[in-house]
mmCIF file of C-alpha atoms in Angstrom:
data_model
loop_
_atom_site.group_PDB
_atom_site.id
_atom_site.type_symbol
_atom_site.label_atom_id
_atom_site.label_comp_id
_atom_site.label_asym_id
_atom_site.label_seq_id
_atom_site.Cartn_x
_atom_site.Cartn_y
_atom_site.Cartn_z
ATOM 1 C CA MET A 3 15.217 12.366 73.268
ATOM 2 C CA LYS A 4 13.311 15.516 74.036
ATOM 3 C CA LEU A 5 14.291 15.208 77.644
ATOM 4 C CA LYS A 6 17.975 14.826 76.765
ATOM 5 C CA ILE A 7 17.937 17.829 74.431
ATOM 6 C CA GLY A 8 16.141 19.911 76.921
ATOM 7 C CA ALA A 9 18.617 19.022 79.653
ATOM 8 C CA ALA A 10 21.645 19.792 77.495
ATOM 9 C CA ALA A 11 20.387 23.200 76.406
ATOM 10 C CA PRO A 12 20.616 24.871 79.814
ATOM 11 C CA LEU A 13 24.136 23.488 80.256
ATOM 12 C CA ALA A 14 25.277 25.035 76.928
ATOM 13 C CA VAL A 15 23.762 28.376 77.854
ATOM 14 C CA ILE A 16 25.505 28.357 81.205
ATOM 15 C CA THR A 17 28.839 27.456 79.574
ATOM 16 C CA VAL A 18 28.602 30.273 77.029
ATOM 17 C CA THR A 19 27.641 32.750 79.710
ATOM 18 C CA LEU A 20 30.579 31.796 81.907
ATOM 19 C CA LEU A 21 33.003 32.103 78.981
ATOM 20 C CA GLY A 22 31.675 35.562 78.216
ATOM 21 C CA ILE A 23 32.097 36.726 81.787
ATOM 22 C CA SER A 24 35.648 35.340 81.894
ATOM 23 C CA ASN A 25 36.648 37.099 78.672
ATOM 24 C CA PHE A 26 35.163 40.383 79.905
ATOM 25 C CA ALA A 27 37.069 40.111 83.159
ATOM 26 C CA ARG A 28 40.345 39.490 81.333
ATOM 27 C CA ALA A 29 39.746 42.461 79.096
ATOM 28 C CA GLU A 30 39.020 44.719 82.051
ATOM 29 C CA GLY A 31 42.056 43.453 83.895
ATOM 30 C CA SER A 32 44.258 44.010 80.856
ATOM 31 C CA GLY A 33 43.046 47.591 80.485
ATOM 32 C CA THR A 34 43.551 48.344 84.134
ATOM 33 C CA ASN A 35 47.004 46.783 84.171
ATOM 34 C CA GLY A 36 47.984 48.702 81.067
ATOM 35 C CA GLN A 37 46.854 51.961 82.604
ATOM 36 C CA SER A 38 48.683 51.177 85.852
ATOM 37 C CA SER A 39 51.850 50.289 83.976
ATOM 38 C CA GLU A 40 51.695 53.516 82.004
ATOM 39 C CA GLN A 41 51.148 55.610 85.127
ATOM 40 C CA ALA A 42 53.937 53.784 86.943
ATOM 41 C CA GLY A 43 56.209 54.427 83.991
ATOM 42 C CA GLN A 44 55.352 58.131 84.042
ATOM 43 C CA GLU A 45 55.885 58.357 87.792
ATOM 44 C CA SER A 46 59.147 56.475 87.528
ATOM 45 C CA SER A 47 60.248 58.719 84.690
ATOM 46 C CA GLY A 48 59.307 61.837 86.643
ATOM 47 C CA THR A 49 61.091 60.605 89.747
ATOM 48 C CA SER A 50 64.157 59.677 87.760
ATOM 49 C CA GLY A 51 64.159 63.051 86.086
ATOM 50 C CA GLY A 52 63.870 64.801 89.442
ATOM 51 C CA MET A 53 66.735 62.831 90.875
ATOM 52 C CA THR A 54 68.852 63.566 87.836
ATOM 53 C CA GLU A 55 68.163 67.292 88.117
ATOM 54 C CA ASP A 56 68.916 67.302 91.829
ATOM 55 C CA SER A 57 72.113 65.422 91.175
ATOM 56 C CA ALA A 58 73.102 67.953 88.535
ATOM 57 C CA ILE A 59 72.441 70.840 90.907
ATOM 58 C CA THR A 60 74.388 69.119 93.657
ATOM 59 C CA GLY A 61 77.200 68.430 91.225
ATOM 60 C CA ARG A 62 77.347 72.057 90.182
ATOM 61 C CA SER A 63 77.317 73.154 93.804
ATOM 62 C CA GLN A 64 80.078 70.748 94.705
ATOM 63 C CA GLY A 65 82.018 71.846 91.660
ATOM 64 C CA GLY A 66 81.849 75.487 92.815
ATOM 65 C CA MET A 67 83.021 74.613 96.305
ATOM 66 C CA GLY A 68 85.797 72.519 94.866
ATOM 67 C CA GLU A 69 87.038 75.378 92.731
ATOM 68 C CA ARG A 70 87.016 77.763 95.686
ATOM 69 C CA ASP A 71 88.808 75.251 97.870
ATOM 70 C CA MET A 72 91.412 74.770 95.148
ATOM 71 C CA LYS A 73 92.072 78.513 95.049
ATOM 72 C CA THR A 74 92.395 78.634 98.825
ATOM 73 C CA ASP A 75 94.824 75.731 98.802
ATOM 74 C CA ALA A 76 96.794 77.380 95.989
ATOM 75 C CA ALA A 77 97.101 80.559 98.042
ATOM 76 C CA LYS A 78 98.253 78.641 101.093
ATOM 77 C CA MET A 79 100.850 76.714 99.132
ATOM 78 C CA SER A 80 102.145 79.870 97.454
ATOM 79 C CA LEU A 81 102.035 82.354 100.343
ATOM 80 C CA ALA A 82 102.141 80.431 103.617
ATOM 81 C CA PRO A 83 105.838 79.372 103.468
ATOM 82 C CA HIS A 84 106.939 82.993 103.070
ATOM 83 C CA ALA A 85 104.495 84.251 105.708
ATOM 84 C CA ILE A 86 105.935 81.700 108.150
ATOM 85 C CA ALA A 87 109.474 82.744 107.201
ATOM 86 C CA VAL A 88 108.612 86.388 107.950
ATOM 87 C CA GLU A 89 107.295 85.403 111.385
ATOM 88 C CA THR A 90 110.335 83.258 112.128
ATOM 89 C CA SER A 91 112.729 86.039 111.129
ATOM 90 C CA LEU A 92 110.950 88.622 113.281
ATOM 91 C CA MET A 93 110.931 86.257 116.253
ATOM 92 C CA SER A 94 114.658 85.728 115.775
ATOM 93 C CA ALA A 95 115.230 89.498 115.799
ATOM 94 C CA LEU A 96 113.202 89.799 119.005
ATOM 95 C CA ASP A 97 115.265 87.067 120.658
ATOM 96 C CA GLN A 98 118.437 88.984 119.807
ATOM 97 C CA VAL A 99 117.052 92.179 121.338
ATOM 98 C CA LYS A 100 116.153 90.314 124.521
ATOM 99 C CA GLY A 101 119.602 88.728 124.609
ATOM 100 C CA LEU A 102 121.218 92.137 124.211
ATOM 101 C CA ARG A 103 119.059 93.539 126.999
ATOM 102 C CA ALA A 104 120.408 90.835 129.308
ATOM 103 C CA GLN A 105 123.970 91.745 128.303
ATOM 104 C CA VAL A 106 123.271 95.403 129.115
ATOM 105 C CA LYS A 107 122.195 94.481 132.641
ATOM 106 C CA THR A 108 125.341 92.452 133.102
ATOM 107 C CA ALA A 109 127.619 95.253 131.868
ATOM 108 C CA GLN A 110 126.090 97.771 134.325
ATOM 109 C CA ASN A 111 127.044 100.847 132.297
ATOM 110 C CA GLN A 112 130.631 99.656 131.954
ATOM 111 C CA PRO A 113 130.937 98.202 128.451
ATOM 112 C CA ASN A 114 134.209 96.338 128.031
ATOM 113 C CA SER A 115 135.623 94.683 124.917
ATOM 114 C CA GLU A 116 133.752 91.472 125.631
ATOM 115 C CA PHE A 117 130.465 93.333 125.916
ATOM 116 C CA MET A 118 131.096 95.227 122.661
ATOM 117 C CA SER A 119 131.842 91.939 120.952
ATOM 118 C CA GLN A 120 128.539 90.544 122.211
ATOM 119 C CA TYR A 121 126.718 93.698 121.148
ATOM 120 C CA LYS A 122 128.119 93.454 117.607
ATOM 121 C CA MET A 123 127.006 89.845 117.380
ATOM 122 C CA HIS A 124 123.449 90.687 118.492
ATOM 123 C CA SER A 125 123.336 93.729 116.241
ATOM 124 C CA ARG A 126 124.437 91.699 113.241
ATOM 125 C CA GLU A 127 121.869 88.987 113.972
ATOM 126 C CA ILE A 128 119.069 91.550 114.276
ATOM 127 C CA LYS A 129 120.042 93.101 110.959
ATOM 128 C CA ASP A 130 120.222 89.713 109.221
ATOM 129 C CA ALA A 131 116.862 88.640 110.657
ATOM 130 C CA LEU A 132 115.175 91.813 109.434
ATOM 131 C CA SER A 133 116.814 91.351 106.046
ATOM 132 C CA GLN A 134 115.312 87.871 105.828
ATOM 133 C CA ALA A 135 111.920 89.211 106.888
ATOM 134 C CA ARG A 136 112.129 91.820 104.134
ATOM 135 C CA LYS A 137 113.180 89.214 101.572
ATOM 136 C CA HIS A 138 110.236 86.942 102.282
ATOM 137 C CA GLU A 139 107.828 89.865 102.509
ATOM 138 C CA SER A 140 108.918 90.831 98.986
ATOM 139 C CA GLU A 141 108.198 87.267 97.860
ATOM 140 C CA LEU A 142 104.739 87.577 99.368
ATOM 141 C CA LYS A 143 104.117 90.726 97.341
ATOM 142 C CA SER A 144 105.069 89.128 94.051
ATOM 143 C CA ARG A 145 102.993 86.001 94.709
ATOM 144 C CA ALA A 146 99.957 87.637 96.321
ATOM 145 C CA ASN A 147 99.110 89.516 93.104
ATOM 146 C CA LYS A 148 97.475 86.307 91.870
ATOM 147 C CA PHE A 149 94.963 86.486 94.717
ATOM 148 C CA PRO A 150 93.063 89.826 94.701
ATOM 149 C CA THR A 151 91.137 89.179 97.916
ATOM 150 C CA VAL A 152 94.461 88.782 99.719
ATOM 151 C CA THR A 153 96.050 91.968 98.387
ATOM 152 C CA GLN A 154 92.894 93.937 99.195
ATOM 153 C CA SER A 155 92.846 92.813 102.825
ATOM 154 C CA ASP A 156 93.937 95.040 105.711
ATOM 155 C CA GLU A 157 96.213 92.289 107.008
ATOM 156 C CA TYR A 158 98.208 92.338 103.788
ATOM 157 C CA ARG A 159 98.386 96.133 103.538
ATOM 158 C CA GLN A 160 99.591 96.570 107.113
ATOM 159 C CA LEU A 161 102.402 94.029 106.981
ATOM 160 C CA SER A 162 104.928 95.851 104.819
ATOM 161 C CA PRO A 163 104.699 99.222 106.657
ATOM 162 C CA ALA A 164 105.184 97.437 109.996
ATOM 163 C CA ILE A 165 108.362 95.748 108.768
ATOM 164 C CA ASN A 166 109.546 99.075 107.310
ATOM 165 C CA ASP A 167 109.118 100.784 110.682
ATOM 166 C CA ALA A 168 111.095 98.097 112.512
ATOM 167 C CA GLU A 169 113.840 98.097 109.898
ATOM 168 C CA ARG A 170 114.128 101.880 109.851
ATOM 169 C CA LEU A 171 114.344 102.155 113.638
ATOM 170 C CA ASN A 172 116.966 99.401 113.780
ATOM 171 C CA GLN A 173 119.134 101.251 111.250
ATOM 172 C CA GLN A 174 118.945 104.430 113.333
ATOM 173 C CA TRP A 175 119.719 102.544 116.535
ATOM 174 C CA GLU A 176 122.626 100.684 114.931
ATOM 175 C CA LYS A 177 124.367 103.916 113.948
ATOM 176 C CA GLN A 178 124.349 105.416 117.425
ATOM 177 C CA SER A 179 125.021 102.173 119.291
ATOM 178 C CA GLN A 180 128.397 101.545 117.683
ATOM 179 C CA SER A 181 130.145 103.829 120.157
ATOM 180 C CA SER A 182 131.054 102.411 123.564
ATOM 181 C CA SER A 183 130.000 105.713 125.176
ATOM 182 C CA TYR A 184 126.427 105.069 124.077
ATOM 183 C CA TRP A 185 126.219 102.067 126.413
ATOM 184 C CA ARG A 186 127.141 104.106 129.470
ATOM 185 C CA ASP A 187 123.737 105.815 129.444
ATOM 186 C CA ASN A 188 121.610 102.983 130.731
ATOM 187 C CA ASN A 189 118.321 104.914 130.512
ATOM 188 C CA LYS A 190 118.923 105.833 126.885
ATOM 189 C CA VAL A 191 119.881 102.253 125.992
ATOM 190 C CA THR A 192 116.827 100.842 127.767
ATOM 191 C CA GLN A 193 114.458 103.247 126.034
ATOM 192 C CA ASP A 194 115.929 102.520 122.620
ATOM 193 C CA LEU A 195 115.757 98.770 123.092
ATOM 194 C CA ASP A 196 112.173 99.077 124.346
ATOM 195 C CA GLN A 197 111.214 100.998 121.210
ATOM 196 C CA LEU A 198 112.961 98.532 118.948
ATOM 197 C CA GLU A 199 111.255 95.601 120.676
ATOM 198 C CA LYS A 200 107.907 97.372 120.362
ATOM 199 C CA ARG A 201 108.349 97.857 116.610
ATOM 200 C CA LEU A 202 109.406 94.254 116.148
ATOM 201 C CA ASN A 203 106.413 93.005 118.135
ATOM 202 C CA ASN A 204 104.092 95.133 116.032
ATOM 203 C CA ALA A 205 105.558 93.693 112.827
ATOM 204 C CA LEU A 206 105.241 90.185 114.257
ATOM 205 C CA ASP A 207 101.586 90.786 115.162
ATOM 206 C CA LYS A 208 100.864 91.980 111.618
ATOM 207 C CA SER A 209 102.633 88.943 110.227
ATOM 208 C CA LYS A 210 100.548 86.600 112.379
ATOM 209 C CA SER A 211 97.347 88.371 111.334
ATOM 210 C CA PHE A 212 98.302 87.943 107.704
ATOM 211 C CA SER A 213 99.000 84.256 108.221
ATOM 212 C CA SER A 214 95.588 83.856 109.862
ATOM 213 C CA ARG A 215 94.019 85.621 106.907
ATOM 214 C CA ILE A 216 95.523 83.089 104.513
ATOM 215 C CA ASP A 217 94.439 80.216 106.716
ATOM 216 C CA VAL A 218 90.744 81.101 107.121
ATOM 217 C CA ALA A 219 89.829 83.159 104.074
ATOM 218 C CA SER A 220 88.529 81.912 100.771
ATOM 219 C CA VAL A 221 90.588 83.551 98.083
ATOM 220 C CA GLY A 222 90.028 84.196 94.429
#
């Protein structure tokens, strides 16, 4: 009996010791896992917060760009059709001047009734084209007031005076060109048509510059 008790005692001690070590290990593991979970949660929270802030900044940035783009598009939609109409009208007037120049060469200082009829047609077309250019330029003025950066640009400020100069010179030329005797002085006619074409080209250049301004500029 003593031998049996003595043999069982070491086995009980070993069993208790092993259970103690196992419990200690589980406790340590639980503490470590809890700490790791907490740290992971904090890191995840911090990362999530950073991403949210970055997203908000990006959203605000994109919102600003969107607003600016909307203003630019609004300017194009409001102004571009009339700017194009001004260009088209000025180009039409230039075509009429070139057509009249060809008629002058054909007449060779001897304007007959047919020539005068052709002259009146060209003269009327030039006047109508400039009238259309003026009409659409006036529309540009009334609409451009909504876009300060457009009205403050050199391209905008130079357009109206250029059209005025072409229109004024055409009115002066029209008065003196109504007489058939005017067309017998080929040098005078050529000089006048050259000047009129020059004024029209200047107005057309200003119109194109203004159109480019609308196309590339951000407006507000």
